[in-house]
Amino acid sequence: MRARLNVDLDQSRTSRRHQFVRMQIERTFAAVSADQVWDRWVLQDRKHVLVVDDDPRTLRAIARLLRQQGYETLLFQSAEAFENHIDFEEDLCVLLDINLNSGRSGIDLRHRLKEAGDSVPVIYMTGNDSLTVHNAALQSGCLAYLVKPVLARLLIEALQRVSGLGELNT
């Protein structure tokens, strides 16, 4: 009799826990569209972050930070090297420096991605912050605009927004 009572209590707890979790999920997804739910579901499994910056120290530091947070990185030291990357299926986003040494602009690279039909999200970073650059970056369709030296917390928060994890955990 005692064993049956314990089993019934365990089933009751499990059932209540499942109901609670189900209610949380329903509340979370009630506020977003089906497209947003799909986008979150697809992006949650993507952990590759493409990083384009002409400074090798910045590339190493960002790669180390992202690796500690569970992200894989693919690093590019030039716009030309990045343009040879054609498959964005496994990529969460592109972390893109705005001012590259080759005279190329990260904003121009973003426009090329759009023209090619690639909709990978972009997070800009720049050491040369100005109102003109900021406005051009926002108009190009970026997810975040970070000023160098980039704060680790801000970068991780931006990546969580991309994958939808930041909104789902609130």
mmCIF file of C-alpha atoms in Angstrom:
data_model
loop_
_atom_site.group_PDB
_atom_site.id
_atom_site.type_symbol
_atom_site.label_atom_id
_atom_site.label_comp_id
_atom_site.label_asym_id
_atom_site.label_seq_id
_atom_site.Cartn_x
_atom_site.Cartn_y
_atom_site.Cartn_z
ATOM 1 C CA MET A 1 0.000 0.000 0.000
ATOM 2 C CA ARG A 2 2.822 2.398 0.919
ATOM 3 C CA ALA A 3 4.645 1.709 -2.379
ATOM 4 C CA ARG A 4 1.456 2.409 -4.348
ATOM 5 C CA LEU A 5 0.981 5.680 -2.450
ATOM 6 C CA ASN A 6 4.552 6.767 -3.337
ATOM 7 C CA VAL A 7 3.982 5.912 -7.003
ATOM 8 C CA ASP A 8 0.723 7.888 -7.021
ATOM 9 C CA LEU A 9 2.465 10.887 -5.385
ATOM 10 C CA ASP A 10 5.337 10.723 -7.887
ATOM 11 C CA GLN A 11 2.900 10.565 -10.813
ATOM 12 C CA SER A 12 0.936 13.460 -9.359
ATOM 13 C CA ARG A 13 4.095 15.580 -8.972
ATOM 14 C CA THR A 14 5.214 14.690 -12.490
ATOM 15 C CA SER A 15 1.801 15.529 -13.872
ATOM 16 C CA ARG A 16 1.748 18.907 -12.099
ATOM 17 C CA ARG A 17 5.302 19.651 -13.274
ATOM 18 C CA HIS A 18 4.329 18.844 -16.871
ATOM 19 C CA GLN A 19 1.258 21.069 -16.611
ATOM 20 C CA PHE A 20 3.367 23.907 -15.220
ATOM 21 C CA VAL A 21 5.980 23.581 -17.961
ATOM 22 C CA ARG A 22 3.263 23.356 -20.604
ATOM 23 C CA MET A 23 1.648 26.535 -19.277
ATOM 24 C CA GLN A 24 5.001 28.349 -19.354
ATOM 25 C CA ILE A 25 5.583 27.279 -22.946
ATOM 26 C CA GLU A 26 2.088 28.337 -23.982
ATOM 27 C CA ARG A 27 2.535 31.744 -22.325
ATOM 28 C CA THR A 28 5.934 32.233 -23.940
ATOM 29 C CA PHE A 29 4.753 31.375 -27.422
ATOM 30 C CA ALA A 30 1.388 33.127 -27.138
ATOM 31 C CA ALA A 31 3.197 36.468 -27.444
ATOM 32 C CA VAL A 32 5.071 35.589 -30.645
ATOM 33 C CA SER A 33 4.044 34.611 -34.147
ATOM 34 C CA ALA A 34 4.474 31.150 -35.623
ATOM 35 C CA ASP A 35 7.290 32.500 -37.826
ATOM 36 C CA GLN A 36 9.166 33.749 -34.763
ATOM 37 C CA VAL A 37 8.738 30.390 -33.038
ATOM 38 C CA TRP A 38 10.082 28.635 -36.132
ATOM 39 C CA ASP A 39 13.022 31.044 -36.387
ATOM 40 C CA ARG A 40 13.884 30.485 -32.718
ATOM 41 C CA TRP A 41 13.645 26.722 -33.091
ATOM 42 C CA VAL A 42 15.911 26.717 -36.140
ATOM 43 C CA LEU A 43 18.456 29.140 -34.682
ATOM 44 C CA GLN A 44 18.718 27.465 -31.268
ATOM 45 C CA ASP A 45 20.738 24.597 -32.714
ATOM 46 C CA ARG A 46 23.067 26.845 -34.652
ATOM 47 C CA LYS A 47 26.232 27.608 -32.744
ATOM 48 C CA HIS A 48 28.601 28.755 -35.518
ATOM 49 C CA VAL A 49 29.456 32.445 -35.370
ATOM 50 C CA LEU A 50 31.328 33.934 -38.308
ATOM 51 C CA VAL A 51 33.712 36.678 -37.205
ATOM 52 C CA VAL A 52 35.144 39.152 -39.728
ATOM 53 C CA ASP A 53 37.837 41.502 -38.400
ATOM 54 C CA ASP A 54 41.209 42.610 -39.750
ATOM 55 C CA ASP A 55 42.828 42.647 -36.295
ATOM 56 C CA PRO A 56 44.211 39.184 -35.362
ATOM 57 C CA ARG A 57 44.151 40.038 -31.632
ATOM 58 C CA THR A 58 40.462 40.876 -31.793
ATOM 59 C CA LEU A 59 39.754 37.657 -33.678
ATOM 60 C CA ARG A 60 41.597 35.563 -31.062
ATOM 61 C CA ALA A 61 39.924 37.306 -28.131
ATOM 62 C CA ILE A 62 36.421 36.932 -29.569
ATOM 63 C CA ALA A 63 37.073 33.297 -30.533
ATOM 64 C CA ARG A 64 38.226 32.535 -26.986
ATOM 65 C CA LEU A 65 35.207 34.259 -25.420
ATOM 66 C CA LEU A 66 32.718 32.541 -27.708
ATOM 67 C CA ARG A 67 34.347 29.131 -27.222
ATOM 68 C CA GLN A 68 33.934 29.582 -23.449
ATOM 69 C CA GLN A 69 30.240 30.258 -24.040
ATOM 70 C CA GLY A 70 29.775 27.143 -26.186
ATOM 71 C CA TYR A 71 29.886 28.765 -29.626
ATOM 72 C CA GLU A 72 32.055 27.618 -32.510
ATOM 73 C CA THR A 73 33.722 30.324 -34.573
ATOM 74 C CA LEU A 74 34.892 30.640 -38.112
ATOM 75 C CA LEU A 75 37.355 33.533 -38.379
ATOM 76 C CA PHE A 76 38.026 35.760 -41.392
ATOM 77 C CA GLN A 77 40.803 38.382 -41.482
ATOM 78 C CA SER A 78 39.523 40.100 -44.599
ATOM 79 C CA ALA A 79 36.402 40.896 -46.565
ATOM 80 C CA GLU A 80 37.769 38.842 -49.464
ATOM 81 C CA ALA A 81 38.162 35.725 -47.315
ATOM 82 C CA PHE A 82 34.623 36.156 -45.989
ATOM 83 C CA GLU A 83 33.157 36.551 -49.473
ATOM 84 C CA ASN A 84 34.408 33.060 -50.337
ATOM 85 C CA HIS A 85 32.155 31.616 -47.607
ATOM 86 C CA ILE A 86 28.954 30.618 -49.358
ATOM 87 C CA ASP A 87 27.061 28.292 -47.016
ATOM 88 C CA PHE A 88 25.254 29.974 -44.126
ATOM 89 C CA GLU A 89 23.009 27.021 -43.181
ATOM 90 C CA GLU A 90 24.960 26.165 -39.998
ATOM 91 C CA ASP A 91 25.687 29.756 -39.000
ATOM 92 C CA LEU A 92 23.939 31.588 -36.190
ATOM 93 C CA CYS A 93 25.163 35.012 -37.279
ATOM 94 C CA VAL A 94 28.012 37.140 -38.581
ATOM 95 C CA LEU A 95 29.970 39.371 -36.208
ATOM 96 C CA LEU A 96 31.220 41.979 -38.634
ATOM 97 C CA ASP A 97 33.763 44.767 -38.199
ATOM 98 C CA ILE A 98 32.634 47.894 -40.023
ATOM 99 C CA ASN A 99 36.055 49.322 -40.946
ATOM 100 C CA LEU A 100 38.323 46.753 -42.554
ATOM 101 C CA ASN A 101 41.964 47.472 -43.532
ATOM 102 C CA SER A 102 41.399 46.651 -47.177
ATOM 103 C CA GLY A 103 39.257 49.761 -47.456
ATOM 104 C CA ARG A 104 36.163 47.592 -47.519
ATOM 105 C CA SER A 105 33.218 48.259 -45.273
ATOM 106 C CA GLY A 106 31.341 45.702 -43.216
ATOM 107 C CA ILE A 107 28.184 47.566 -44.153
ATOM 108 C CA ASP A 108 28.954 46.974 -47.847
ATOM 109 C CA LEU A 109 29.472 43.284 -47.077
ATOM 110 C CA ARG A 110 26.051 43.222 -45.410
ATOM 111 C CA HIS A 111 24.454 44.740 -48.515
ATOM 112 C CA ARG A 112 26.147 42.103 -50.682
ATOM 113 C CA LEU A 113 24.749 39.358 -48.447
ATOM 114 C CA LYS A 114 21.256 40.777 -48.844
ATOM 115 C CA GLU A 115 21.652 41.048 -52.614
ATOM 116 C CA ALA A 116 22.748 37.411 -52.747
ATOM 117 C CA GLY A 117 19.630 36.427 -50.775
ATOM 118 C CA ASP A 118 21.500 35.389 -47.618
ATOM 119 C CA SER A 119 19.493 36.344 -44.560
ATOM 120 C CA VAL A 120 22.050 35.471 -41.885
ATOM 121 C CA PRO A 121 21.734 37.932 -38.963
ATOM 122 C CA VAL A 122 24.543 40.492 -38.567
ATOM 123 C CA ILE A 123 26.029 42.051 -35.453
ATOM 124 C CA TYR A 124 28.302 45.010 -36.178
ATOM 125 C CA MET A 125 31.293 46.096 -34.158
ATOM 126 C CA THR A 126 33.373 49.178 -34.721
ATOM 127 C CA GLY A 127 36.129 51.210 -33.126
ATOM 128 C CA ASN A 128 35.126 54.296 -35.097
ATOM 129 C CA ASP A 129 31.705 55.172 -33.732
ATOM 130 C CA SER A 130 29.957 58.091 -35.376
ATOM 131 C CA LEU A 131 26.332 59.012 -35.908
ATOM 132 C CA THR A 132 26.645 58.548 -39.683
ATOM 133 C CA VAL A 133 28.160 55.070 -39.355
ATOM 134 C CA HIS A 134 25.644 54.111 -36.677
ATOM 135 C CA ASN A 135 22.703 55.159 -38.855
ATOM 136 C CA ALA A 136 24.104 53.390 -41.924
ATOM 137 C CA ALA A 137 24.582 50.212 -39.882
ATOM 138 C CA LEU A 138 21.025 50.308 -38.553
ATOM 139 C CA GLN A 139 19.608 50.977 -42.021
ATOM 140 C CA SER A 140 21.480 47.966 -43.413
ATOM 141 C CA GLY A 141 19.537 45.700 -41.095
ATOM 142 C CA CYS A 142 21.777 44.721 -38.221
ATOM 143 C CA LEU A 143 20.730 42.927 -35.077
ATOM 144 C CA ALA A 144 23.141 44.821 -32.822
ATOM 145 C CA TYR A 145 25.741 47.587 -33.024
ATOM 146 C CA LEU A 146 28.655 47.230 -30.606
ATOM 147 C CA VAL A 147 31.480 49.688 -30.013
ATOM 148 C CA LYS A 148 35.030 48.375 -29.510
ATOM 149 C CA PRO A 149 36.364 47.383 -27.153
ATOM 150 C CA VAL A 150 33.303 45.156 -27.141
ATOM 151 C CA LEU A 151 32.020 44.236 -23.700
ATOM 152 C CA ALA A 152 31.685 40.458 -23.357
ATOM 153 C CA ARG A 153 28.287 40.761 -21.682
ATOM 154 C CA LEU A 154 26.848 42.832 -24.542
ATOM 155 C CA LEU A 155 28.162 40.441 -27.184
ATOM 156 C CA ILE A 156 26.757 37.370 -25.418
ATOM 157 C CA GLU A 157 23.402 39.105 -24.905
ATOM 158 C CA ALA A 158 23.263 39.945 -28.623
ATOM 159 C CA LEU A 159 24.031 36.322 -29.536
ATOM 160 C CA GLN A 160 21.332 35.117 -27.158
ATOM 161 C CA ARG A 161 18.843 37.448 -28.839
ATOM 162 C CA VAL A 162 19.811 36.008 -32.210
ATOM 163 C CA SER A 163 19.127 32.473 -31.063
ATOM 164 C CA GLY A 164 16.038 33.467 -29.093
ATOM 165 C CA LEU A 165 17.485 32.096 -25.875
ATOM 166 C CA GLY A 166 17.501 35.447 -24.113
ATOM 167 C CA GLU A 167 13.778 35.915 -24.663
ATOM 168 C CA LEU A 168 12.883 32.326 -23.817
ATOM 169 C CA ASN A 169 14.719 32.411 -20.489
ATOM 170 C CA THR A 170 13.072 35.584 -19.199
#
